[in-house]
Amino acid sequence: MPRADVGSAHTIEPAHHVAGELEVPGDKSIAHRALLLAALAQGESWISGLPDGEDV
């Protein structure tokens, strides 16, 4: 896979405040992403509907 040209890079500024509620299917991959995002977030995160698997 060719390396991306440095000229095509974009800077993304962090959001000041994000709030909301989202219902997603109980998929392991999505659960892992939700847990990682919650770990990176400042403040409190509530996650429900995680799959029952031992590796989540």
PDB file of C-alpha atoms in Angstrom:
ATOM      1  CA  MET A   1       0.000   0.000   0.000  1.00  0.00           C
ATOM      2  CA  PRO A   2       1.520   3.380  -0.968  1.00  0.00           C
ATOM      3  CA  ARG A   3       2.282   5.872   1.765  1.00  0.00           C
ATOM      4  CA  ALA A   4      -0.072   8.868   2.028  1.00  0.00           C
ATOM      5  CA  ASP A   5       1.320  12.173   0.774  1.00  0.00           C
ATOM      6  CA  VAL A   6       2.106  14.517   3.675  1.00  0.00           C
ATOM      7  CA  GLY A   7       0.334  17.300   1.766  1.00  0.00           C
ATOM      8  CA  SER A   8      -2.959  15.411   2.135  1.00  0.00           C
ATOM      9  CA  ALA A   9      -2.807  15.385   5.959  1.00  0.00           C
ATOM     10  CA  HIS A  10      -5.578  17.142   7.888  1.00  0.00           C
ATOM     11  CA  THR A  11      -5.579  18.586  11.378  1.00  0.00           C
ATOM     12  CA  ILE A  12      -8.607  17.720  13.488  1.00  0.00           C
ATOM     13  CA  GLU A  13      -9.339  19.954  16.458  1.00  0.00           C
ATOM     14  CA  PRO A  14     -10.922  18.295  19.514  1.00  0.00           C
ATOM     15  CA  ALA A  15     -14.557  18.979  20.259  1.00  0.00           C
ATOM     16  CA  HIS A  16     -15.238  21.076  23.334  1.00  0.00           C
ATOM     17  CA  HIS A  17     -18.302  19.117  24.379  1.00  0.00           C
ATOM     18  CA  VAL A  18     -20.054  16.105  22.922  1.00  0.00           C
ATOM     19  CA  ALA A  19     -23.187  14.645  24.481  1.00  0.00           C
ATOM     20  CA  GLY A  20     -25.867  12.291  23.311  1.00  0.00           C
ATOM     21  CA  GLU A  21     -27.236   8.807  23.331  1.00  0.00           C
ATOM     22  CA  LEU A  22     -26.665   6.140  20.714  1.00  0.00           C
ATOM     23  CA  GLU A  23     -28.086   2.646  20.448  1.00  0.00           C
ATOM     24  CA  VAL A  24     -25.964   0.222  18.436  1.00  0.00           C
ATOM     25  CA  PRO A  25     -26.175  -3.531  17.835  1.00  0.00           C
ATOM     26  CA  GLY A  26     -24.475  -5.788  20.388  1.00  0.00           C
ATOM     27  CA  ASP A  27     -21.490  -6.435  18.127  1.00  0.00           C
ATOM     28  CA  LYS A  28     -18.104  -7.234  19.714  1.00  0.00           C
ATOM     29  CA  SER A  29     -16.169  -4.940  17.374  1.00  0.00           C
ATOM     30  CA  ILE A  30     -18.478  -1.994  18.082  1.00  0.00           C
ATOM     31  CA  ALA A  31     -18.350  -2.765  21.814  1.00  0.00           C
ATOM     32  CA  HIS A  32     -14.542  -2.605  21.760  1.00  0.00           C
ATOM     33  CA  ARG A  33     -14.650   0.758  19.983  1.00  0.00           C
ATOM     34  CA  ALA A  34     -17.173   2.140  22.461  1.00  0.00           C
ATOM     35  CA  LEU A  35     -15.011   1.026  25.395  1.00  0.00           C
ATOM     36  CA  LEU A  36     -11.886   2.588  23.877  1.00  0.00           C
ATOM     37  CA  LEU A  37     -13.649   5.876  23.193  1.00  0.00           C
ATOM     38  CA  ALA A  38     -15.036   5.929  26.734  1.00  0.00           C
ATOM     39  CA  ALA A  39     -11.544   5.288  28.102  1.00  0.00           C
ATOM     40  CA  LEU A  40     -10.179   8.247  26.125  1.00  0.00           C
ATOM     41  CA  ALA A  41     -13.040  10.589  27.018  1.00  0.00           C
ATOM     42  CA  GLN A  42     -12.905  13.072  29.848  1.00  0.00           C
ATOM     43  CA  GLY A  43     -15.703  12.784  32.379  1.00  0.00           C
ATOM     44  CA  GLU A  44     -18.160   9.967  32.805  1.00  0.00           C
ATOM     45  CA  SER A  45     -19.282   7.529  30.097  1.00  0.00           C
ATOM     46  CA  TRP A  46     -22.200   5.111  30.305  1.00  0.00           C
ATOM     47  CA  ILE A  47     -22.228   2.072  28.009  1.00  0.00           C
ATOM     48  CA  SER A  48     -25.035  -0.464  27.993  1.00  0.00           C
ATOM     49  CA  GLY A  49     -25.933  -3.434  25.836  1.00  0.00           C
ATOM     50  CA  LEU A  50     -22.422  -4.891  25.674  1.00  0.00           C
ATOM     51  CA  PRO A  51     -22.248  -8.482  24.407  1.00  0.00           C
ATOM     52  CA  ASP A  52     -21.851 -11.251  27.010  1.00  0.00           C
ATOM     53  CA  GLY A  53     -18.599 -12.651  25.543  1.00  0.00           C
ATOM     54  CA  GLU A  54     -15.570 -13.079  27.797  1.00  0.00           C
ATOM     55  CA  ASP A  55     -13.355 -11.079  25.414  1.00  0.00           C
ATOM     56  CA  VAL A  56     -15.363  -7.833  25.649  1.00  0.00           C
TER      57      VAL A  56
END
